[in-house]
Coordinates of C-alpha atoms and ligand atoms in Angstrom, one line a residue:
M28 CA -27.2 -48.9 22.4
D29 CA -27.0 -48.9 18.7
K30 CA -29.7 -46.2 17.6
A31 CA -31.1 -48.5 14.9
S32 CA -32.0 -51.1 17.5
A33 CA -33.0 -48.8 20.5
I34 CA -36.4 -48.5 22.0
L35 CA -36.7 -45.2 24.0
S36 CA -38.4 -45.2 27.5
L37 CA -41.7 -43.9 28.5
P38 CA -41.8 -40.8 30.8
S39 CA -41.9 -41.8 34.5
E40 CA -44.6 -39.3 35.0
P41 CA -46.7 -37.0 32.6
R42 CA -45.1 -33.6 31.6
E43 CA -47.2 -30.8 32.8
F44 CA -47.6 -27.9 30.3
G45 CA -49.0 -24.6 30.9
F46 CA -50.2 -22.5 27.8
F47 CA -48.4 -19.7 26.0
L48 CA -49.6 -16.1 26.3
D49 CA -47.7 -12.8 25.6
G50 CA -44.4 -14.3 25.4
K51 CA -44.6 -16.3 28.7
W52 CA -45.8 -19.6 30.1
V53 CA -49.0 -19.6 32.1
E54 CA -49.6 -22.4 34.5
A55 CA -52.8 -24.2 34.4
G56 CA -53.7 -23.0 37.9
D57 CA -57.3 -23.8 38.8
R58 CA -58.3 -24.7 35.1
D59 CA -59.3 -28.2 34.2
V60 CA -56.4 -30.2 32.8
F61 CA -56.6 -32.6 30.0
E62 CA -54.4 -35.7 30.5
R63 CA -53.2 -37.3 27.4
A64 CA -52.4 -41.1 27.3
S65 CA -49.9 -42.3 24.7
P66 CA -52.1 -44.2 22.0
G67 CA -49.1 -46.6 21.5
H68 CA -48.8 -47.5 25.2
G69 CA -52.0 -46.5 27.0
V70 CA -50.0 -44.6 29.7
A71 CA -50.5 -40.9 30.7
V72 CA -47.8 -38.7 29.0
T73 CA -48.8 -35.1 29.2
R74 CA -51.2 -32.8 31.0
I75 CA -52.4 -29.6 29.3
P76 CA -54.7 -26.9 30.4
R77 CA -58.3 -26.5 29.2
C78 CA -58.2 -22.9 28.6
T79 CA -61.1 -20.7 29.2
T80 CA -62.7 -18.3 26.6
D81 CA -61.3 -15.6 28.8
D82 CA -57.8 -17.1 28.1
L83 CA -58.6 -17.0 24.2
D84 CA -59.8 -13.4 24.6
A85 CA -56.5 -12.4 26.5
A86 CA -54.4 -14.3 23.6
V87 CA -56.3 -12.5 20.8
A88 CA -55.8 -9.1 22.8
S89 CA -52.1 -9.9 23.0
A90 CA -51.8 -10.8 19.3
R91 CA -53.8 -7.6 18.6
A92 CA -51.6 -5.2 20.7
A93 CA -48.4 -6.8 19.0
F94 CA -49.8 -6.2 15.5
N95 CA -51.1 -2.7 16.3
D96 CA -47.8 -1.3 17.7
R97 CA -46.0 -2.8 14.8
R98 CA -43.5 -4.6 16.9
W99 CA -43.2 -7.4 14.1
C100 CA -45.1 -6.3 11.0
G101 CA -43.2 -3.0 11.3
L102 CA -39.7 -4.8 11.1
S103 CA -37.9 -5.3 7.8
G104 CA -38.4 -8.6 6.1
A105 CA -34.5 -9.1 6.8
D106 CA -35.2 -8.7 10.6
R107 CA -38.0 -11.2 10.4
A108 CA -36.0 -13.5 8.6
A109 CA -33.4 -13.6 11.2
V110 CA -35.8 -14.8 13.8
L111 CA -37.2 -17.5 11.4
L112 CA -33.7 -18.8 10.7
K113 CA -32.8 -18.7 14.5
T114 CA -36.0 -20.7 15.0
A115 CA -34.9 -23.2 12.5
E116 CA -31.6 -23.7 14.3
L117 CA -33.2 -24.0 17.6
I118 CA -35.7 -26.6 16.2
R119 CA -32.8 -28.7 14.7
A120 CA -31.0 -28.6 18.0
R121 CA -34.1 -29.9 20.0
T122 CA -35.1 -32.4 17.2
D123 CA -35.0 -35.5 19.6
E124 CA -37.1 -33.6 22.3
I125 CA -39.8 -32.6 19.8
A126 CA -40.0 -35.9 18.1
Y127 CA -40.3 -37.7 21.4
W128 CA -43.3 -35.8 22.6
E129 CA -44.8 -35.9 19.2
T130 CA -44.4 -39.6 19.1
L131 CA -45.9 -40.0 22.6
E132 CA -49.1 -38.0 22.0
N133 CA -49.5 -39.0 18.3
G134 CA -48.5 -42.6 18.2
K135 CA -46.3 -42.1 15.1
P136 CA -42.9 -43.9 14.8
I137 CA -40.1 -42.0 16.5
A138 CA -37.9 -42.1 13.3
Q139 CA -40.6 -40.7 11.2
A140 CA -41.3 -37.9 13.9
R141 CA -37.6 -37.0 13.8
G142 CA -37.8 -36.8 9.9
E143 CA -40.8 -34.6 10.2
V144 CA -38.9 -32.3 12.6
G145 CA -36.3 -32.1 9.9
G146 CA -38.8 -31.1 7.3
C147 CA -40.0 -28.3 9.6
V148 CA -36.5 -26.9 9.8
G149 CA -36.6 -26.6 6.1
M150 CA -40.2 -24.8 6.2
F151 CA -38.7 -22.1 8.7
E152 CA -35.4 -21.6 6.4
F153 CA -37.7 -21.4 3.2
A154 CA -40.1 -19.0 4.8
A155 CA -37.1 -16.7 6.0
G156 CA -36.4 -16.3 2.4
L157 CA -40.0 -15.3 1.6
A158 CA -40.0 -12.8 4.3
R159 CA -37.3 -11.1 2.5
S160 CA -38.7 -11.5 -1.1
L161 CA -42.5 -10.9 -0.5
H162 CA -43.3 -7.8 -2.5
G163 CA -46.0 -6.3 -4.4
D164 CA -46.3 -4.7 -8.0
S165 CA -46.1 -1.5 -9.7
Y166 CA -47.8 0.0 -12.9
N167 CA -45.9 2.7 -14.7
N168 CA -48.0 2.5 -17.8
S169 CA -50.9 4.8 -16.8
G170 CA -49.4 8.0 -18.5
D171 CA -47.2 10.7 -17.1
G172 CA -50.0 11.8 -14.6
A173 CA -50.2 8.6 -12.7
F174 CA -48.3 5.8 -11.1
G175 CA -49.9 2.6 -9.6
V176 CA -48.5 0.6 -6.8
V177 CA -49.8 -2.6 -5.4
T178 CA -48.8 -3.6 -1.9
R179 CA -49.2 -6.8 0.1
E180 CA -50.1 -6.2 3.8
P181 CA -50.3 -8.6 6.6
V182 CA -53.9 -9.5 7.3
G183 CA -53.4 -8.9 11.0
V184 CA -54.4 -11.3 13.7
V185 CA -54.5 -14.9 12.7
G186 CA -56.3 -17.7 14.3
L187 CA -54.7 -21.2 13.7
I188 CA -56.6 -24.3 14.3
T189 CA -54.6 -27.7 13.6
P190 CA -55.4 -31.4 13.7
W191 CA -53.8 -34.3 15.6
N192 CA -52.3 -36.2 12.6
F193 CA -49.2 -34.2 12.0
P194 CA -49.3 -31.8 15.1
F195 CA -45.7 -30.4 14.4
L196 CA -45.5 -30.6 10.6
I197 CA -48.8 -29.1 10.0
L198 CA -48.0 -26.2 12.4
C199 CA -44.8 -25.6 10.5
E200 CA -46.3 -25.6 7.3
R201 CA -48.3 -22.5 8.4
V202 CA -46.5 -20.6 11.3
P203 CA -43.3 -19.4 9.5
Y204 CA -45.3 -18.3 6.5
I205 CA -47.8 -16.5 8.7
L206 CA -45.0 -14.7 10.6
A207 CA -43.0 -14.1 7.2
S208 CA -46.0 -12.0 6.2
G209 CA -45.9 -9.8 9.4
C210 CA -49.1 -11.1 10.9
S211 CA -49.4 -12.1 14.6
L212 CA -51.1 -15.3 15.7
V213 CA -53.0 -17.3 18.3
A214 CA -52.8 -21.2 17.7
K215 CA -55.2 -23.8 18.9
P216 CA -53.7 -27.2 18.6
S217 CA -55.7 -30.4 18.7
E218 CA -56.5 -31.1 22.5
V219 CA -54.8 -34.5 22.1
T220 CA -51.6 -33.3 20.7
S221 CA -50.7 -29.9 22.1
A222 CA -47.3 -30.4 23.3
T223 CA -45.2 -29.6 20.4
T224 CA -47.2 -26.6 19.5
L225 CA -46.4 -25.2 23.0
L226 CA -42.5 -26.1 22.4
L227 CA -42.6 -24.2 19.3
A228 CA -43.9 -21.0 20.9
E229 CA -41.1 -21.3 23.8
I230 CA -38.5 -21.8 21.0
M231 CA -39.6 -18.9 18.9
S232 CA -39.6 -16.7 22.2
E233 CA -36.0 -17.8 22.5
A234 CA -35.3 -17.2 18.9
G235 CA -36.3 -13.4 19.5
L236 CA -39.8 -13.3 18.3
P237 CA -41.3 -10.3 20.2
D238 CA -44.0 -11.1 23.1
G239 CA -47.4 -11.5 21.9
V240 CA -46.7 -12.4 18.3
F241 CA -47.2 -16.1 18.9
N242 CA -49.7 -17.1 21.6
V243 CA -51.0 -20.7 22.1
V244 CA -54.2 -21.7 23.9
T245 CA -55.1 -25.3 24.5
G246 CA -58.6 -26.6 24.7
S247 CA -61.4 -28.5 22.9
G248 CA -62.5 -27.6 19.4
S249 CA -66.2 -27.1 20.5
S250 CA -65.2 -24.4 23.0
I251 CA -61.8 -22.6 22.1
G252 CA -61.8 -23.6 18.3
Q253 CA -65.6 -22.6 18.1
K254 CA -65.0 -19.3 19.8
M255 CA -61.8 -18.6 17.6
A256 CA -64.0 -18.9 14.5
E257 CA -66.6 -16.5 16.0
H258 CA -64.2 -14.0 17.4
M259 CA -64.8 -10.6 16.2
D260 CA -61.0 -9.4 16.6
V261 CA -59.5 -12.4 14.6
D262 CA -58.8 -11.2 11.0
M263 CA -58.3 -14.5 9.5
L264 CA -58.6 -18.1 10.4
S265 CA -56.4 -20.9 9.0
F266 CA -58.4 -24.1 9.8
T267 CA -57.0 -27.7 9.0
G268 CA -59.2 -30.6 9.8
S269 CA -62.3 -32.6 8.9
T270 CA -64.6 -31.4 6.2
N271 CA -67.6 -31.5 8.7
V272 CA -65.9 -29.3 11.2
G273 CA -64.7 -27.0 8.2
R274 CA -68.4 -26.4 7.4
A275 CA -69.0 -25.4 11.0
V276 CA -66.2 -23.0 10.8
V277 CA -67.6 -21.3 7.6
E278 CA -70.9 -20.9 9.3
A279 CA -69.4 -19.4 12.3
T280 CA -67.1 -16.9 10.4
G281 CA -70.2 -15.9 8.2
K282 CA -72.0 -15.2 11.4
S283 CA -69.3 -13.1 12.9
N284 CA -66.8 -10.8 11.0
F285 CA -66.4 -12.3 7.7
K286 CA -62.8 -13.0 8.9
K287 CA -60.7 -14.4 5.9
L288 CA -60.7 -18.1 5.8
G289 CA -58.3 -20.8 4.9
L290 CA -59.4 -24.4 4.8
E291 CA -57.4 -27.6 4.6
L292 CA -59.9 -30.4 4.8
G293 CA -60.4 -34.2 4.1
G294 CA -59.6 -36.3 1.0
K295 CA -60.2 -39.6 -0.7
N296 CA -57.2 -39.7 -2.9
P297 CA -56.8 -41.8 -6.0
Q298 CA -53.6 -43.8 -6.8
I299 CA -54.0 -44.3 -10.4
V300 CA -51.9 -47.3 -11.8
F301 CA -51.6 -48.1 -15.4
A302 CA -50.3 -51.5 -16.7
D303 CA -47.3 -49.6 -18.4
A304 CA -46.0 -48.5 -15.0
D305 CA -43.0 -50.0 -13.1
L306 CA -45.3 -52.2 -11.0
E307 CA -42.7 -52.9 -8.4
D308 CA -42.2 -49.2 -7.8
A309 CA -45.9 -48.4 -7.8
A310 CA -46.7 -51.4 -5.3
D311 CA -44.1 -49.9 -2.9
G312 CA -45.6 -46.3 -3.4
V313 CA -49.0 -47.5 -3.0
A314 CA -48.2 -49.4 0.2
F315 CA -46.3 -46.4 1.6
G316 CA -49.2 -43.9 0.6
I317 CA -51.7 -45.9 2.8
A318 CA -49.6 -47.3 5.6
F319 CA -47.5 -44.3 6.3
N320 CA -48.7 -42.5 9.5
T321 CA -51.3 -45.5 9.7
G322 CA -53.3 -44.0 6.8
Q323 CA -54.0 -40.9 9.0
C324 CA -52.9 -38.4 6.5
C325 CA -55.2 -36.0 4.6
V326 CA -53.3 -37.0 1.3
S327 CA -53.3 -40.9 1.9
G328 CA -53.8 -42.8 -1.3
S329 CA -56.9 -44.6 0.0
R330 CA -58.4 -45.5 -3.5
L331 CA -56.3 -47.7 -5.8
L332 CA -57.5 -47.4 -9.4
V333 CA -55.6 -50.0 -11.3
E334 CA -55.9 -50.9 -15.0
R335 CA -57.8 -54.0 -15.2
S336 CA -55.3 -56.2 -17.3
V337 CA -53.0 -56.1 -14.2
A338 CA -55.4 -55.4 -11.3
D339 CA -55.3 -58.9 -9.7
K340 CA -51.5 -59.4 -10.0
F341 CA -51.0 -55.7 -8.6
A342 CA -53.3 -56.1 -5.9
D343 CA -51.4 -59.3 -4.7
M344 CA -48.1 -57.2 -5.0
V345 CA -49.6 -54.5 -2.7
V346 CA -51.0 -57.0 -0.3
E347 CA -47.5 -58.6 -0.2
K348 CA -45.9 -55.3 0.6
L349 CA -48.3 -54.3 3.3
R350 CA -47.9 -57.6 5.1
K351 CA -44.3 -56.8 5.4
V352 CA -44.8 -53.2 6.9
R353 CA -43.4 -53.2 10.5
V354 CA -46.4 -52.1 12.7
G355 CA -45.1 -51.8 16.1
D356 CA -44.1 -49.7 19.3
P357 CA -43.7 -46.1 18.2
L358 CA -40.7 -45.8 20.3
D359 CA -38.9 -48.5 18.6
E360 CA -36.4 -47.1 16.0
T361 CA -37.4 -49.9 13.4
T362 CA -41.1 -49.3 13.5
Q363 CA -42.6 -48.0 10.3
A364 CA -46.2 -47.7 11.3
G365 CA -47.3 -46.9 14.7
A366 CA -50.6 -46.6 16.8
I367 CA -54.0 -45.1 15.8
T368 CA -54.0 -41.7 17.4
T369 CA -57.4 -41.5 19.1
D370 CA -59.8 -44.0 20.5
A371 CA -62.6 -42.4 18.4
Q372 CA -60.5 -42.8 15.2
N373 CA -59.7 -46.3 16.0
R374 CA -63.6 -47.1 16.3
T375 CA -64.2 -45.1 13.1
I376 CA -61.5 -47.3 11.1
L377 CA -62.8 -50.6 12.5
S378 CA -66.3 -49.7 11.6
Y379 CA -65.4 -49.1 8.0
I380 CA -63.5 -52.4 8.0
A381 CA -66.8 -53.9 9.1
K382 CA -68.9 -52.0 6.7
G383 CA -66.8 -52.7 3.9
Q384 CA -67.5 -56.3 4.4
E385 CA -71.3 -55.9 4.8
E386 CA -71.3 -53.9 1.5
G387 CA -69.8 -56.9 -0.3
A388 CA -66.1 -56.0 -0.7
T389 CA -63.6 -58.7 -0.2
L390 CA -61.2 -58.2 2.6
V391 CA -57.8 -59.7 1.2
T392 CA -55.5 -58.7 4.0
G393 CA -55.5 -57.0 7.5
G394 CA -58.7 -56.0 9.1
G395 CA -57.6 -56.9 12.6
V396 CA -56.3 -55.3 15.7
L397 CA -52.8 -55.9 16.9
D398 CA -51.7 -56.4 20.6
I399 CA -48.6 -54.2 20.8
A400 CA -47.2 -52.5 23.8
G401 CA -50.7 -51.8 25.5
G402 CA -51.7 -49.5 22.7
Q403 CA -54.2 -49.4 19.8
Y404 CA -53.1 -51.1 16.5
I405 CA -54.8 -51.9 13.3
E406 CA -53.3 -54.1 10.5
P407 CA -52.8 -52.5 7.0
T408 CA -56.0 -53.6 5.2
V409 CA -56.9 -54.1 1.6
F410 CA -60.4 -54.5 0.1
T411 CA -60.9 -55.7 -3.5
N412 CA -64.3 -56.1 -5.4
V413 CA -65.0 -52.5 -4.5
T414 CA -67.2 -50.1 -6.6
N415 CA -67.1 -46.4 -6.4
D416 CA -70.4 -46.1 -4.8
M417 CA -69.6 -48.2 -1.7
A418 CA -69.0 -46.1 1.5
V419 CA -65.4 -47.4 1.8
A420 CA -64.7 -45.9 -1.5
R421 CA -66.4 -42.6 -1.1
E422 CA -65.9 -41.5 2.5
E423 CA -62.6 -40.7 4.3
I424 CA -61.7 -43.5 6.6
F425 CA -58.4 -41.9 7.9
G426 CA -56.8 -45.3 8.6
P427 CA -54.6 -47.9 6.9
V428 CA -57.5 -49.2 4.7
I429 CA -57.1 -49.1 0.9
V430 CA -59.9 -50.1 -1.6
V431 CA -59.0 -51.6 -5.2
I432 CA -61.1 -50.5 -8.1
P433 CA -60.2 -51.7 -11.6
F434 CA -60.5 -49.5 -14.8
D435 CA -60.4 -50.2 -18.5
T436 CA -59.4 -46.8 -20.2
L437 CA -57.8 -43.6 -19.4
D438 CA -61.0 -41.8 -19.5
E439 CA -62.7 -44.1 -17.1
A440 CA -59.8 -43.8 -14.8
I441 CA -60.1 -40.0 -14.8
E442 CA -63.9 -40.2 -14.4
I443 CA -63.6 -42.4 -11.3
A444 CA -60.9 -40.5 -9.8
N445 CA -63.0 -37.2 -10.1
D446 CA -66.1 -38.9 -8.8
T447 CA -65.8 -37.8 -5.3
E448 CA -66.6 -34.6 -3.2
Y449 CA -63.0 -34.3 -2.4
G450 CA -60.1 -32.9 -4.6
L451 CA -57.1 -33.0 -2.2
A452 CA -54.3 -35.0 -4.0
A453 CA -53.8 -37.9 -6.5
S454 CA -51.0 -40.1 -7.9
V455 CA -50.4 -41.6 -11.4
W456 CA -48.1 -44.4 -12.0
S457 CA -47.2 -44.8 -15.8
K458 CA -44.1 -44.8 -17.8
N459 CA -45.9 -43.3 -20.6
L460 CA -45.5 -39.4 -20.7
D461 CA -48.7 -38.9 -22.5
T462 CA -50.7 -40.8 -20.1
A463 CA -49.0 -39.3 -17.0
L464 CA -49.4 -35.8 -18.3
T465 CA -53.1 -36.2 -19.3
V466 CA -54.0 -37.6 -16.2
S467 CA -52.3 -35.0 -14.0
R468 CA -53.9 -32.2 -16.1
R469 CA -57.5 -33.7 -15.9
V470 CA -57.7 -35.0 -12.1
Q471 CA -59.1 -32.3 -9.9
A472 CA -56.6 -32.2 -7.0
G473 CA -54.5 -29.6 -5.3
R474 CA -51.5 -31.9 -5.1
F475 CA -50.4 -34.2 -7.9
W476 CA -47.7 -36.8 -8.0
V477 CA -46.3 -38.6 -10.8
N478 CA -44.5 -42.0 -10.3
T479 CA -44.2 -41.1 -6.5
T480 CA -46.7 -40.2 -3.8
L481 CA -46.7 -38.1 -0.4
A482 CA -43.7 -36.0 -1.6
G483 CA -43.2 -32.5 -1.3
G484 CA -41.3 -29.5 0.2
P485 CA -41.6 -26.1 1.5
E486 CA -41.4 -24.5 -2.1
L487 CA -44.7 -26.3 -3.1
P488 CA -48.1 -25.0 -2.0
I489 CA -50.4 -27.4 -0.5
G490 CA -54.3 -27.3 -0.4
G491 CA -57.5 -28.8 -2.0
F492 CA -60.0 -28.5 -4.7
K493 CA -63.6 -29.0 -4.2
A494 CA -64.7 -30.0 -0.6
S495 CA -61.0 -30.4 0.4
G496 CA -60.8 -26.8 1.1
W497 CA -60.0 -23.2 0.1
G498 CA -56.6 -21.4 -0.3
R499 CA -53.0 -22.7 0.0
E500 CA -50.3 -23.1 2.5
A501 CA -46.6 -23.2 2.0
G502 CA -44.7 -22.1 -1.0
M503 CA -44.9 -18.4 -2.2
Q504 CA -48.7 -18.7 -2.2
G505 CA -48.5 -19.8 1.5
V506 CA -47.2 -16.4 2.7
E507 CA -49.4 -14.4 0.2
E508 CA -52.5 -16.1 1.7
Y509 CA -51.5 -14.3 5.0
T510 CA -51.6 -10.9 3.1
Q511 CA -54.2 -8.7 1.6
V512 CA -53.7 -6.7 -1.5
K513 CA -53.8 -2.9 -1.5
S514 CA -54.0 -0.7 -4.7
I515 CA -52.4 2.7 -4.3
H516 CA -53.0 5.3 -7.2
I517 CA -50.7 8.2 -7.1
E518 CA -51.5 11.3 -9.0
I519 CA -48.3 13.2 -10.4
G520 CA -48.5 16.7 -11.1
K521 CA -51.4 19.4 -11.3
R522 CA -54.8 17.9 -11.0
A523 CA -57.2 18.6 -13.8
H524 CA -60.2 20.1 -12.0
W525 CA -63.7 18.5 -12.0
V526 CA -65.4 21.7 -10.8
E527 CA -64.2 24.8 -13.1
Ligands
NAD614 P1 -61.2 -32.1 13.5 O1 -61.8 -31.4 12.5 O2 -62.1 -33.0 14.4 O3 -60.3 -31.3 14.3 C1 -59.4 -30.3 13.8 C2 -59.2 -29.1 14.8 O4 -60.4 -28.4 14.9 C3 -58.8 -29.5 16.2 O5 -57.9 -28.6 16.8 C4 -60.1 -29.5 16.9 O6 -60.1 -29.2 18.3 C5 -60.7 -28.1 16.3 N1 -62.3 -28.3 16.2 C6 -63.3 -29.1 16.4 N2 -64.3 -28.7 16.4 C7 -64.4 -27.5 16.2 C8 -65.3 -26.3 15.9 N3 -66.6 -26.5 16.3 N4 -64.9 -25.2 15.8 C9 -63.5 -24.8 15.6 N5 -62.5 -25.8 15.7 C10 -62.9 -27.1 16.1 O7 -60.1 -33.1 12.6 P2 -59.1 -34.1 13.3 O8 -59.8 -35.3 13.5 O9 -58.3 -33.4 14.3 O10 -58.1 -34.4 12.0 C11 -58.4 -35.3 10.9 C12 -59.2 -34.6 9.8 O11 -58.2 -33.4 9.4 C13 -59.2 -35.4 8.6 O12 -60.4 -35.1 8.0 C14 -58.2 -34.9 7.6 O13 -58.3 -35.2 6.2 C15 -58.1 -33.5 8.0 N6 -56.7 -32.9 7.6 C16 -56.5 -32.3 6.4 C17 -55.3 -31.6 6.1 C18 -55.1 -30.9 4.9 O14 -54.0 -30.2 4.9 N7 -56.1 -30.9 4.0 C19 -54.3 -32.0 6.9 C20 -54.3 -32.9 8.0 C21 -55.7 -33.2 8.3

């Protein structure tokens, strides 16, 4: 069958996974098991162990032993790079398999999942270069009697907690950078999308990563995640998820060992469209920015700020685009937007759609559920007559729902854009260089796009301002994040004595 018109089949029975400890699979045994149903089809697709806190302790001990005996951090950057490059090659070879399980557990379109796996290959390739180029600094300017060296050393054992919206991509925006630095790690994926994290651990073992350097424990956030945040032998936690759970994690780390913390949290990201923009391009970008991954992206452009003179016309253009988005079976190659990943998220999105109407906003398109393939689907939805104080304009909906807010001046656009607790991402659409540059410099956001949206690559660091998080992942900063800085002061020659 022609790939472009193919629909892949569902598995005949759920795939059983163990968890990954000290370089080996461990079967679920008598542990409870979490059975995951595909959100796109409502049928069971995977079975994953609910690890115990003893399993977490064992994984941390394994990562600790690997770090302390220097089997990974003691290698040269070149040797670490070789493993990362081999991993890239193996991921590329298993693209279809990884994308398939990602789609089944997450509900995202298979073609998109495959594209994301391709992006992950690039992350490993780029991070391999960083393993070789990571370096410190030196000071030769302290006189003939002294020499200063600044080194970057791996933080140690990293705990990695990831969400369900991009299970493999978010993982690969972190793991190769963590490993490039020389750290070892224990990953805890979201309980609903653990399969591809487990596959990566297996792949890395095959690529030559020493045992114990990358462990995966599966289980719930409230048990395993919380315990990982509290763990006294985890040196750093990289947490990606909601701002509320991020707050709990900060509290847990403060009450334990003050582990170093990286936080990538929520967003309520503005798309700022000026009348002088290429409105056709902007409408397409805005539709993509909210319908891609069914709006379940931390960086989804969920607030459309548009210059009043073109606001009505532009809202119509976006509505027209969104009505054409092919929402469908995630296993269908032609689908552009798939299922809503969890039941809870489905309820949350629908409750915000109801709330927007209660608040007096006008629902101009969407708002309904779609009956597709036995799964849970929501139409791309647009609200107009929105003010920035409404809940639909302030709170992260994490679904295919965009609100339209007009503005009159550049200053007002910037003020509305920044009037949010978040500061994750923003886009500006304008053909005027002064406008685009001024907005890009004054909007508080860790990622900014000019005449595009949801773009990036392994070179560009990601992270947020304000309540969207702390620290950066990816890019050169992404590897530096997993290091700590040591100053070494070296005395040269005879000491000038303090006591005569
Ligand atoms: P979530 O916060 O519910 O869960 C994220 C992870 O944290 C999961 O692995 C979960 O099991 C774990 N967890 C839950 N409770 C925990 C606790 N008490 N202690 C430790 N870990 C715990 O988020 P989600 O629903 O999986 O993902 C959606 C959210 O993630 C959205 O808010 C989105 O904006 C955010 N997100 C942010 C980024 C970013 O880069 N800024 C990227 C993707 C998603």
